[in-house]
PDB file of N, CA and C in Angstrom:
ATOM      1  N   UNK X   1      73.864 -15.188  99.945  1.00 90.00           N
ATOM      2  CA  UNK X   1      74.653 -14.175 100.616  1.00 90.00           C
ATOM      3  C   UNK X   1      74.038 -13.870 101.971  1.00 90.00           C
ATOM      4  N   UNK X   2      74.897 -13.468 102.887  1.00 95.00           N
ATOM      5  CA  UNK X   2      74.460 -13.158 104.238  1.00 95.00           C
ATOM      6  C   UNK X   2      74.829 -11.723 104.591  1.00 95.00           C
ATOM      7  N   UNK X   3      74.155 -11.212 105.607  1.00 96.00           N
ATOM      8  CA  UNK X   3      74.439  -9.865 106.101  1.00 96.00           C
ATOM      9  C   UNK X   3      75.224  -9.987 107.401  1.00 96.00           C
ATOM     10  N   UNK X   4      76.206  -9.119 107.558  1.00 97.00           N
ATOM     11  CA  UNK X   4      77.050  -9.114 108.746  1.00 97.00           C
ATOM     12  C   UNK X   4      77.166  -7.701 109.302  1.00 97.00           C
ATOM     13  N   UNK X   5      77.202  -7.616 110.611  1.00 97.00           N
ATOM     14  CA  UNK X   5      77.496  -6.368 111.301  1.00 97.00           C
ATOM     15  C   UNK X   5      78.950  -6.463 111.736  1.00 97.00           C
ATOM     16  N   UNK X   6      79.724  -5.436 111.446  1.00 98.00           N
ATOM     17  CA  UNK X   6      81.130  -5.384 111.837  1.00 98.00           C
ATOM     18  C   UNK X   6      81.339  -4.133 112.680  1.00 98.00           C
ATOM     19  N   UNK X   7      81.894  -4.333 113.859  1.00 97.00           N
ATOM     20  CA  UNK X   7      82.204  -3.214 114.748  1.00 97.00           C
ATOM     21  C   UNK X   7      83.638  -3.385 115.235  1.00 97.00           C
ATOM     22  N   UNK X   8      84.310  -2.281 115.492  1.00 96.00           N
ATOM     23  CA  UNK X   8      85.703  -2.358 115.917  1.00 96.00           C
ATOM     24  C   UNK X   8      86.043  -1.195 116.826  1.00 96.00           C
ATOM     25  N   UNK X   9      87.129  -1.370 117.563  1.00 94.00           N
ATOM     26  CA  UNK X   9      87.677  -0.329 118.423  1.00 94.00           C
ATOM     27  C   UNK X   9      89.175  -0.323 118.186  1.00 94.00           C
ATOM     28  N   UNK X  10      89.629   0.676 117.451  1.00 91.00           N
ATOM     29  CA  UNK X  10      91.059   0.804 117.172  1.00 91.00           C
ATOM     30  C   UNK X  10      91.506   2.195 117.608  1.00 91.00           C
ATOM     31  N   UNK X  11      92.799   2.350 117.761  1.00 81.00           N
ATOM     32  CA  UNK X  11      93.364   3.628 118.190  1.00 81.00           C
ATOM     33  C   UNK X  11      92.964   4.738 117.221  1.00 81.00           C
ATOM     34  N   UNK X  12      92.623   5.894 117.761  1.00 75.00           N
ATOM     35  CA  UNK X  12      92.271   7.036 116.899  1.00 75.00           C
ATOM     36  C   UNK X  12      93.402   7.427 115.971  1.00 75.00           C
ATOM     37  N   UNK X  13      94.627   7.202 116.406  1.00 72.00           N
ATOM     38  CA  UNK X  13      95.787   7.581 115.612  1.00 72.00           C
ATOM     39  C   UNK X  13      96.293   6.433 114.745  1.00 72.00           C
ATOM     40  N   UNK X  14      95.525   5.367 114.682  1.00 76.00           N
ATOM     41  CA  UNK X  14      95.948   4.208 113.915  1.00 76.00           C
ATOM     42  C   UNK X  14      96.078   4.561 112.434  1.00 76.00           C
ATOM     43  N   UNK X  15      97.154   4.100 111.858  1.00 82.00           N
ATOM     44  CA  UNK X  15      97.375   4.293 110.422  1.00 82.00           C
ATOM     45  C   UNK X  15      96.721   3.164 109.638  1.00 82.00           C
ATOM     46  N   UNK X  16      96.039   2.273 110.337  1.00 88.00           N
ATOM     47  CA  UNK X  16      95.430   1.122 109.695  1.00 88.00           C
ATOM     48  C   UNK X  16      93.966   1.340 109.353  1.00 88.00           C
ATOM     49  N   UNK X  17      93.432   2.496 109.662  1.00 89.00           N
ATOM     50  CA  UNK X  17      92.016   2.751 109.434  1.00 89.00           C
ATOM     51  C   UNK X  17      91.634   2.541 107.974  1.00 89.00           C
ATOM     52  N   UNK X  18      92.388   3.098 107.063  1.00 90.00           N
ATOM     53  CA  UNK X  18      92.036   2.976 105.645  1.00 90.00           C
ATOM     54  C   UNK X  18      92.257   1.563 105.136  1.00 90.00           C
ATOM     55  N   UNK X  19      93.251   0.866 105.683  1.00 93.00           N
ATOM     56  CA  UNK X  19      93.440  -0.545 105.334  1.00 93.00           C
ATOM     57  C   UNK X  19      92.248  -1.367 105.806  1.00 93.00           C
ATOM     58  N   UNK X  20      91.760  -1.059 106.993  1.00 95.00           N
ATOM     59  CA  UNK X  20      90.588  -1.742 107.530  1.00 95.00           C
ATOM     60  C   UNK X  20      89.366  -1.469 106.652  1.00 95.00           C
ATOM     61  N   UNK X  21      89.152  -0.212 106.269  1.00 95.00           N
ATOM     62  CA  UNK X  21      88.030   0.129 105.394  1.00 95.00           C
ATOM     63  C   UNK X  21      88.101  -0.666 104.091  1.00 95.00           C
ATOM     64  N   UNK X  22      89.280  -0.756 103.521  1.00 96.00           N
ATOM     65  CA  UNK X  22      89.457  -1.480 102.259  1.00 96.00           C
ATOM     66  C   UNK X  22      89.131  -2.965 102.437  1.00 96.00           C
ATOM     67  N   UNK X  23      89.608  -3.550 103.509  1.00 97.00           N
ATOM     68  CA  UNK X  23      89.341  -4.968 103.767  1.00 97.00           C
ATOM     69  C   UNK X  23      87.838  -5.204 103.919  1.00 97.00           C
ATOM     70  N   UNK X  24      87.171  -4.356 104.685  1.00 97.00           N
ATOM     71  CA  UNK X  24      85.719  -4.508 104.872  1.00 97.00           C
ATOM     72  C   UNK X  24      85.007  -4.409 103.530  1.00 97.00           C
ATOM     73  N   UNK X  25      85.350  -3.417 102.741  1.00 97.00           N
ATOM     74  CA  UNK X  25      84.710  -3.250 101.427  1.00 97.00           C
ATOM     75  C   UNK X  25      85.024  -4.420 100.505  1.00 97.00           C
ATOM     76  N   UNK X  26      86.255  -4.950 100.578  1.00 97.00           N
ATOM     77  CA  UNK X  26      86.638  -6.086  99.744  1.00 97.00           C
ATOM     78  C   UNK X  26      85.904  -7.374 100.125  1.00 97.00           C
ATOM     79  N   UNK X  27      85.401  -7.442 101.335  1.00 97.00           N
ATOM     80  CA  UNK X  27      84.632  -8.617 101.780  1.00 97.00           C
ATOM     81  C   UNK X  27      83.215  -8.614 101.236  1.00 97.00           C
ATOM     82  N   UNK X  28      82.771  -7.510 100.679  1.00 95.00           N
ATOM     83  CA  UNK X  28      81.387  -7.391 100.227  1.00 95.00           C
ATOM     84  C   UNK X  28      81.227  -7.852  98.790  1.00 95.00           C
ATOM     85  N   UNK X  29      79.992  -8.082  98.420  1.00 87.00           N
ATOM     86  CA  UNK X  29      79.642  -8.412  97.052  1.00 87.00           C
ATOM     87  C   UNK X  29      78.959  -7.214  96.429  1.00 87.00           C
ATOM     88  N   UNK X  30      79.417  -6.806  95.282  1.00 85.00           N
ATOM     89  CA  UNK X  30      78.812  -5.702  94.533  1.00 85.00           C
ATOM     90  C   UNK X  30      78.699  -4.428  95.367  1.00 85.00           C
ATOM     91  N   UNK X  31      79.740  -4.126  96.141  1.00 86.00           N
ATOM     92  CA  UNK X  31      79.755  -2.917  96.968  1.00 86.00           C
ATOM     93  C   UNK X  31      78.520  -2.787  97.854  1.00 86.00           C
ATOM     94  N   UNK X  32      78.068  -3.895  98.422  1.00 93.00           N
ATOM     95  CA  UNK X  32      76.906  -3.880  99.312  1.00 93.00           C
ATOM     96  C   UNK X  32      77.371  -3.684 100.750  1.00 93.00           C
ATOM     97  N   UNK X  33      77.573  -2.431 101.107  1.00 96.00           N
ATOM     98  CA  UNK X  33      78.014  -2.088 102.462  1.00 96.00           C
ATOM     99  C   UNK X  33      77.479  -0.721 102.836  1.00 96.00           C
ATOM    100  N   UNK X  34      77.344  -0.507 104.129  1.00 95.00           N
ATOM    101  CA  UNK X  34      76.997   0.811 104.635  1.00 95.00           C
ATOM    102  C   UNK X  34      77.733   1.007 105.952  1.00 95.00           C
ATOM    103  N   UNK X  35      78.326   2.174 106.107  1.00 95.00           N
ATOM    104  CA  UNK X  35      78.994   2.531 107.351  1.00 95.00           C
ATOM    105  C   UNK X  35      77.996   3.357 108.162  1.00 95.00           C
ATOM    106  N   UNK X  36      77.376   2.719 109.155  1.00 94.00           N
ATOM    107  CA  UNK X  36      76.328   3.373 109.942  1.00 94.00           C
ATOM    108  C   UNK X  36      76.888   4.412 110.903  1.00 94.00           C
ATOM    109  N   UNK X  37      78.000   4.089 111.528  1.00 92.00           N
ATOM    110  CA  UNK X  37      78.696   4.979 112.461  1.00 92.00           C
ATOM    111  C   UNK X  37      80.184   4.862 112.172  1.00 92.00           C
ATOM    112  N   UNK X  38      81.003   5.641 112.848  1.00 89.00           N
ATOM    113  CA  UNK X  38      82.438   5.608 112.594  1.00 89.00           C
ATOM    114  C   UNK X  38      83.024   4.202 112.680  1.00 89.00           C
ATOM    115  N   UNK X  39      82.547   3.393 113.616  1.00 94.00           N
ATOM    116  CA  UNK X  39      83.145   2.082 113.801  1.00 94.00           C
ATOM    117  C   UNK X  39      82.145   0.934 113.638  1.00 94.00           C
ATOM    118  N   UNK X  40      81.075   1.168 112.884  1.00 96.00           N
ATOM    119  CA  UNK X  40      80.067   0.129 112.694  1.00 96.00           C
ATOM    120  C   UNK X  40      79.626   0.071 111.234  1.00 96.00           C
ATOM    121  N   UNK X  41      79.746  -1.101 110.653  1.00 97.00           N
ATOM    122  CA  UNK X  41      79.386  -1.327 109.254  1.00 97.00           C
ATOM    123  C   UNK X  41      78.381  -2.461 109.176  1.00 97.00           C
ATOM    124  N   UNK X  42      77.549  -2.444 108.149  1.00 97.00           N
ATOM    125  CA  UNK X  42      76.724  -3.585 107.782  1.00 97.00           C
ATOM    126  C   UNK X  42      77.080  -3.903 106.339  1.00 97.00           C
ATOM    127  N   UNK X  43      77.400  -5.175 106.108  1.00 97.00           N
ATOM    128  CA  UNK X  43      77.797  -5.596 104.759  1.00 97.00           C
ATOM    129  C   UNK X  43      76.977  -6.800 104.330  1.00 97.00           C
ATOM    130  N   UNK X  44      76.921  -7.028 103.022  1.00 96.00           N
ATOM    131  CA  UNK X  44      76.355  -8.249 102.460  1.00 96.00           C
ATOM    132  C   UNK X  44      77.500  -8.970 101.768  1.00 96.00           C
ATOM    133  N   UNK X  45      77.652 -10.258 102.078  1.00 96.00           N
ATOM    134  CA  UNK X  45      78.809 -10.978 101.557  1.00 96.00           C
ATOM    135  C   UNK X  45      78.490 -12.451 101.322  1.00 96.00           C
ATOM    136  N   UNK X  46      79.153 -13.027 100.344  1.00 96.00           N
ATOM    137  CA  UNK X  46      79.075 -14.473 100.125  1.00 96.00           C
ATOM    138  C   UNK X  46      80.169 -15.186 100.910  1.00 96.00           C
ATOM    139  N   UNK X  47      81.075 -14.424 101.508  1.00 97.00           N
ATOM    140  CA  UNK X  47      82.126 -15.022 102.336  1.00 97.00           C
ATOM    141  C   UNK X  47      81.532 -15.457 103.667  1.00 97.00           C
ATOM    142  N   UNK X  48      82.125 -16.500 104.257  1.00 97.00           N
ATOM    143  CA  UNK X  48      81.635 -16.915 105.566  1.00 97.00           C
ATOM    144  C   UNK X  48      82.269 -16.046 106.653  1.00 97.00           C
ATOM    145  N   UNK X  49      81.722 -16.146 107.846  1.00 98.00           N
ATOM    146  CA  UNK X  49      82.142 -15.275 108.939  1.00 98.00           C
ATOM    147  C   UNK X  49      83.618 -15.476 109.296  1.00 98.00           C
ATOM    148  N   UNK X  50      84.113 -16.713 109.183  1.00 98.00           N
ATOM    149  CA  UNK X  50      85.523 -16.994 109.500  1.00 98.00           C
ATOM    150  C   UNK X  50      86.462 -16.310 108.520  1.00 98.00           C
ATOM    151  N   UNK X  51      86.100 -16.278 107.256  1.00 98.00           N
ATOM    152  CA  UNK X  51      86.930 -15.618 106.240  1.00 98.00           C
ATOM    153  C   UNK X  51      86.966 -14.116 106.476  1.00 98.00           C
ATOM    154  N   UNK X  52      85.819 -13.537 106.788  1.00 98.00           N
ATOM    155  CA  UNK X  52      85.757 -12.102 107.083  1.00 98.00           C
ATOM    156  C   UNK X  52      86.596 -11.793 108.324  1.00 98.00           C
ATOM    157  N   UNK X  53      86.446 -12.622 109.366  1.00 97.00           N
ATOM    158  CA  UNK X  53      87.218 -12.465 110.600  1.00 97.00           C
ATOM    159  C   UNK X  53      88.716 -12.472 110.303  1.00 97.00           C
ATOM    160  N   UNK X  54      89.179 -13.462 109.553  1.00 97.00           N
ATOM    161  CA  UNK X  54      90.619 -13.581 109.253  1.00 97.00           C
ATOM    162  C   UNK X  54      91.118 -12.388 108.432  1.00 97.00           C
ATOM    163  N   UNK X  55      90.309 -11.917 107.501  1.00 97.00           N
ATOM    164  CA  UNK X  55      90.707 -10.769 106.672  1.00 97.00           C
ATOM    165  C   UNK X  55      90.902  -9.522 107.521  1.00 97.00           C
ATOM    166  N   UNK X  56      89.980  -9.294 108.442  1.00 97.00           N
ATOM    167  CA  UNK X  56      90.074  -8.115 109.316  1.00 97.00           C
ATOM    168  C   UNK X  56      91.241  -8.269 110.286  1.00 97.00           C
ATOM    169  N   UNK X  57      91.378  -9.454 110.845  1.00 95.00           N
ATOM    170  CA  UNK X  57      92.438  -9.720 111.818  1.00 95.00           C
ATOM    171  C   UNK X  57      93.832  -9.420 111.245  1.00 95.00           C
ATOM    172  N   UNK X  58      94.002  -9.683 109.959  1.00 95.00           N
ATOM    173  CA  UNK X  58      95.306  -9.479 109.311  1.00 95.00           C
ATOM    174  C   UNK X  58      95.759  -8.028 109.311  1.00 95.00           C
ATOM    175  N   UNK X  59      94.832  -7.083 109.295  1.00 94.00           N
ATOM    176  CA  UNK X  59      95.229  -5.673 109.192  1.00 94.00           C
ATOM    177  C   UNK X  59      95.255  -4.944 110.527  1.00 94.00           C
ATOM    178  N   UNK X  60      94.765  -5.575 111.591  1.00 93.00           N
ATOM    179  CA  UNK X  60      94.721  -4.903 112.890  1.00 93.00           C
ATOM    180  C   UNK X  60      95.860  -5.373 113.793  1.00 93.00           C
ATOM    181  N   UNK X  61      96.112  -4.587 114.816  1.00 88.00           N
ATOM    182  CA  UNK X  61      97.125  -4.941 115.803  1.00 88.00           C
ATOM    183  C   UNK X  61      96.506  -5.786 116.905  1.00 88.00           C
ATOM    184  N   UNK X  62      97.344  -6.430 117.686  1.00 85.00           N
ATOM    185  CA  UNK X  62      96.855  -7.339 118.731  1.00 85.00           C
ATOM    186  C   UNK X  62      96.064  -6.607 119.817  1.00 85.00           C
ATOM    187  N   UNK X  63      96.273  -5.313 119.991  1.00 87.00           N
ATOM    188  CA  UNK X  63      95.543  -4.553 121.008  1.00 87.00           C
ATOM    189  C   UNK X  63      94.245  -3.943 120.472  1.00 87.00           C
ATOM    190  N   UNK X  64      93.972  -4.090 119.198  1.00 92.00           N
ATOM    191  CA  UNK X  64      92.713  -3.635 118.612  1.00 92.00           C
ATOM    192  C   UNK X  64      91.632  -4.686 118.858  1.00 92.00           C
ATOM    193  N   UNK X  65      90.378  -4.260 118.852  1.00 94.00           N
ATOM    194  CA  UNK X  65      89.249  -5.170 119.069  1.00 94.00           C
ATOM    195  C   UNK X  65      88.276  -5.047 117.904  1.00 94.00           C
ATOM    196  N   UNK X  66      87.615  -6.157 117.569  1.00 96.00           N
ATOM    197  CA  UNK X  66      86.561  -6.108 116.569  1.00 96.00           C
ATOM    198  C   UNK X  66      85.587  -7.256 116.768  1.00 96.00           C
ATOM    199  N   UNK X  67      84.424  -7.105 116.138  1.00 97.00           N
ATOM    200  CA  UNK X  67      83.347  -8.073 116.262  1.00 97.00           C
ATOM    201  C   UNK X  67      82.682  -8.217 114.899  1.00 97.00           C
ATOM    202  N   UNK X  68      82.421  -9.460 114.500  1.00 98.00           N
ATOM    203  CA  UNK X  68      81.680  -9.745 113.275  1.00 98.00           C
ATOM    204  C   UNK X  68      80.500 -10.626 113.662  1.00 98.00           C
ATOM    205  N   UNK X  69      79.283 -10.189 113.306  1.00 98.00           N
ATOM    206  CA  UNK X  69      78.071 -10.908 113.686  1.00 98.00           C
ATOM    207  C   UNK X  69      77.177 -11.054 112.463  1.00 98.00           C
ATOM    208  N   UNK X  70      76.672 -12.252 112.214  1.00 97.00           N
ATOM    209  CA  UNK X  70      75.676 -12.434 111.160  1.00 97.00           C
ATOM    210  C   UNK X  70      74.348 -11.861 111.659  1.00 97.00           C
ATOM    211  N   UNK X  71      73.680 -11.099 110.806  1.00 95.00           N
ATOM    212  CA  UNK X  71      72.416 -10.480 111.205  1.00 95.00           C
ATOM    213  C   UNK X  71      71.303 -10.847 110.230  1.00 95.00           C
ATOM    214  N   UNK X  72      70.079 -10.640 110.662  1.00 92.00           N
ATOM    215  CA  UNK X  72      68.910 -10.895 109.821  1.00 92.00           C
ATOM    216  C   UNK X  72      68.185  -9.577 109.575  1.00 92.00           C
ATOM    217  N   UNK X  73      67.148  -9.640 108.759  1.00 89.00           N
ATOM    218  CA  UNK X  73      66.389  -8.421 108.481  1.00 89.00           C
ATOM    219  C   UNK X  73      65.434  -8.068 109.610  1.00 89.00           C
ATOM    220  N   UNK X  74      65.446  -8.823 110.682  1.00 89.00           N
ATOM    221  CA  UNK X  74      64.657  -8.506 111.867  1.00 89.00           C
ATOM    222  C   UNK X  74      65.491  -7.581 112.752  1.00 89.00           C
ATOM    223  N   UNK X  75      65.541  -6.329 112.367  1.00 87.00           N
ATOM    224  CA  UNK X  75      66.359  -5.359 113.096  1.00 87.00           C
ATOM    225  C   UNK X  75      65.617  -4.033 113.168  1.00 87.00           C
ATOM    226  N   UNK X  76      66.001  -3.234 114.129  1.00 88.00           N
ATOM    227  CA  UNK X  76      65.374  -1.932 114.289  1.00 88.00           C
ATOM    228  C   UNK X  76      66.378  -1.000 114.943  1.00 88.00           C
ATOM    229  N   UNK X  77      66.159   0.257 114.831  1.00 89.00           N
ATOM    230  CA  UNK X  77      67.051   1.243 115.427  1.00 89.00           C
ATOM    231  C   UNK X  77      66.652   2.639 114.995  1.00 89.00           C
ATOM    232  N   UNK X  78      67.481   3.585 115.341  1.00 90.00           N
ATOM    233  CA  UNK X  78      67.226   4.979 115.008  1.00 90.00           C
ATOM    234  C   UNK X  78      68.376   5.471 114.145  1.00 90.00           C
ATOM    235  N   UNK X  79      68.148   5.418 112.846  1.00 91.00           N
ATOM    236  CA  UNK X  79      69.150   5.838 111.868  1.00 91.00           C
ATOM    237  C   UNK X  79      68.509   6.804 110.883  1.00 91.00           C
ATOM    238  N   UNK X  80      69.343   7.458 110.107  1.00 91.00           N
ATOM    239  CA  UNK X  80      68.824   8.334 109.055  1.00 91.00           C
ATOM    240  C   UNK X  80      68.033   7.500 108.050  1.00 91.00           C
ATOM    241  N   UNK X  81      67.003   8.089 107.482  1.00 91.00           N
ATOM    242  CA  UNK X  81      66.121   7.382 106.550  1.00 91.00           C
ATOM    243  C   UNK X  81      66.896   6.787 105.383  1.00 91.00           C
ATOM    244  N   UNK X  82      67.856   7.524 104.840  1.00 92.00           N
ATOM    245  CA  UNK X  82      68.594   7.005 103.690  1.00 92.00           C
ATOM    246  C   UNK X  82      69.427   5.769 104.047  1.00 92.00           C
ATOM    247  N   UNK X  83      69.889   5.673 105.296  1.00 92.00           N
ATOM    248  CA  UNK X  83      70.625   4.482 105.724  1.00 92.00           C
ATOM    249  C   UNK X  83      69.664   3.299 105.842  1.00 92.00           C
ATOM    250  N   UNK X  84      68.481   3.518 106.438  1.00 90.00           N
ATOM    251  CA  UNK X  84      67.489   2.448 106.532  1.00 90.00           C
ATOM    252  C   UNK X  84      67.062   1.979 105.146  1.00 90.00           C
ATOM    253  N   UNK X  85      66.858   2.906 104.231  1.00 91.00           N
ATOM    254  CA  UNK X  85      66.481   2.540 102.867  1.00 91.00           C
ATOM    255  C   UNK X  85      67.553   1.668 102.227  1.00 91.00           C
ATOM    256  N   UNK X  86      68.806   2.049 102.395  1.00 92.00           N
ATOM    257  CA  UNK X  86      69.909   1.271 101.818  1.00 92.00           C
ATOM    258  C   UNK X  86      69.968  -0.117 102.442  1.00 92.00           C
ATOM    259  N   UNK X  87      69.851  -0.187 103.774  1.00 92.00           N
ATOM    260  CA  UNK X  87      69.881  -1.481 104.455  1.00 92.00           C
ATOM    261  C   UNK X  87      68.740  -2.367 103.938  1.00 92.00           C
ATOM    262  N   UNK X  88      67.555  -1.813 103.854  1.00 91.00           N
ATOM    263  CA  UNK X  88      66.409  -2.586 103.388  1.00 91.00           C
ATOM    264  C   UNK X  88      66.528  -3.028 101.947  1.00 91.00           C
ATOM    265  N   UNK X  89      66.955  -2.134 101.080  1.00 90.00           N
ATOM    266  CA  UNK X  89      66.977  -2.417  99.649  1.00 90.00           C
ATOM    267  C   UNK X  89      68.239  -3.128  99.175  1.00 90.00           C
ATOM    268  N   UNK X  90      69.387  -2.764  99.695  1.00 90.00           N
ATOM    269  CA  UNK X  90      70.646  -3.303  99.178  1.00 90.00           C
ATOM    270  C   UNK X  90      71.229  -4.434 100.022  1.00 90.00           C
ATOM    271  N   UNK X  91      70.977  -4.422 101.308  1.00 92.00           N
ATOM    272  CA  UNK X  91      71.511  -5.475 102.168  1.00 92.00           C
ATOM    273  C   UNK X  91      70.514  -6.633 102.267  1.00 92.00           C
ATOM    274  N   UNK X  92      69.249  -6.320 102.561  1.00 90.00           N
ATOM    275  CA  UNK X  92      68.258  -7.367 102.781  1.00 90.00           C
ATOM    276  C   UNK X  92      67.327  -7.609 101.599  1.00 90.00           C
ATOM    277  N   UNK X  93      67.437  -6.800 100.554  1.00 83.00           N
ATOM    278  CA  UNK X  93      66.616  -6.964  99.346  1.00 83.00           C
ATOM    279  C   UNK X  93      65.134  -7.088  99.668  1.00 83.00           C
ATOM    280  N   UNK X  94      64.668  -6.217 100.540  1.00 69.00           N
ATOM    281  CA  UNK X  94      63.230  -6.219 100.836  1.00 69.00           C
ATOM    282  C   UNK X  94      62.466  -5.819  99.608  1.00 69.00           C
ATOM    283  N   UNK X  95      61.206  -6.225  99.557  1.00 55.00           N
ATOM    284  CA  UNK X  95      60.376  -5.920  98.396  1.00 55.00           C
ATOM    285  C   UNK X  95      60.329  -4.430  98.146  1.00 55.00           C
ATOM    286  N   UNK X  96      60.587  -4.083  96.912  1.00 48.00           N
ATOM    287  CA  UNK X  96      60.511  -2.672  96.515  1.00 48.00           C
ATOM    288  C   UNK X  96      59.164  -2.431  95.852  1.00 48.00           C
ATOM    289  N   UNK X  97      58.687  -1.235  95.962  1.00 37.00           N
ATOM    290  CA  UNK X  97      57.432  -0.876  95.315  1.00 37.00           C
ATOM    291  C   UNK X  97      57.718  -0.635  93.845  1.00 37.00           C
ATOM    292  N   UNK X  98      57.068  -1.377  92.999  1.00 36.00           N
ATOM    293  CA  UNK X  98      57.267  -1.234  91.563  1.00 36.00           C
ATOM    294  C   UNK X  98      56.285  -0.202  91.009  1.00 36.00           C
ATOM    295  N   UNK X  99      56.749   0.623  90.090  1.00 38.00           N
ATOM    296  CA  UNK X  99      55.821   1.577  89.478  1.00 38.00           C
ATOM    297  C   UNK X  99      54.797   0.833  88.621  1.00 38.00           C
ATOM    298  N   UNK X 100      53.598   1.375  88.545  1.00 40.00           N
ATOM    299  CA  UNK X 100      52.570   0.764  87.709  1.00 40.00           C
ATOM    300  C   UNK X 100      52.913   0.942  86.249  1.00 40.00           C
ATOM    301  N   UNK X 101      52.628  -0.080  85.498  1.00 38.00           N
ATOM    302  CA  UNK X 101      52.930  -0.046  84.054  1.00 38.00           C
ATOM    303  C   UNK X 101      51.652   0.187  83.283  1.00 38.00           C
TER     304      UNK X 101
END
C-alpha cells in the first residue's frame, strides 16, 4: 500500500463536497485516511494513483481543481499532535512502542 496526499479547490457552494469525501474515503484501505485541512487529505491505499485520479475526477466539475501525489514517510510540518500520531501510526506504520511484558 502507498500513501497519497490529495488536495482540491472546489466551489464553496458545491453540492459535490460530500460526494468527494465519500470517493476519497472509498479509495482507502481499512479507513486509513486523515483530513489535515479543509481541502487536504492523506490516505493509505492499495489503488494506484491513476485509479484514485479517475475516481475523484468523476465527481468534480471541469472548473474544479485537484492534485494527487504519492508521498513517503519523509515529511514534516506543523500539525496537531493527534494528526501526526495518526499519520505515523496508521498511514506510515512507524514502529510503535510496545509495552513491556
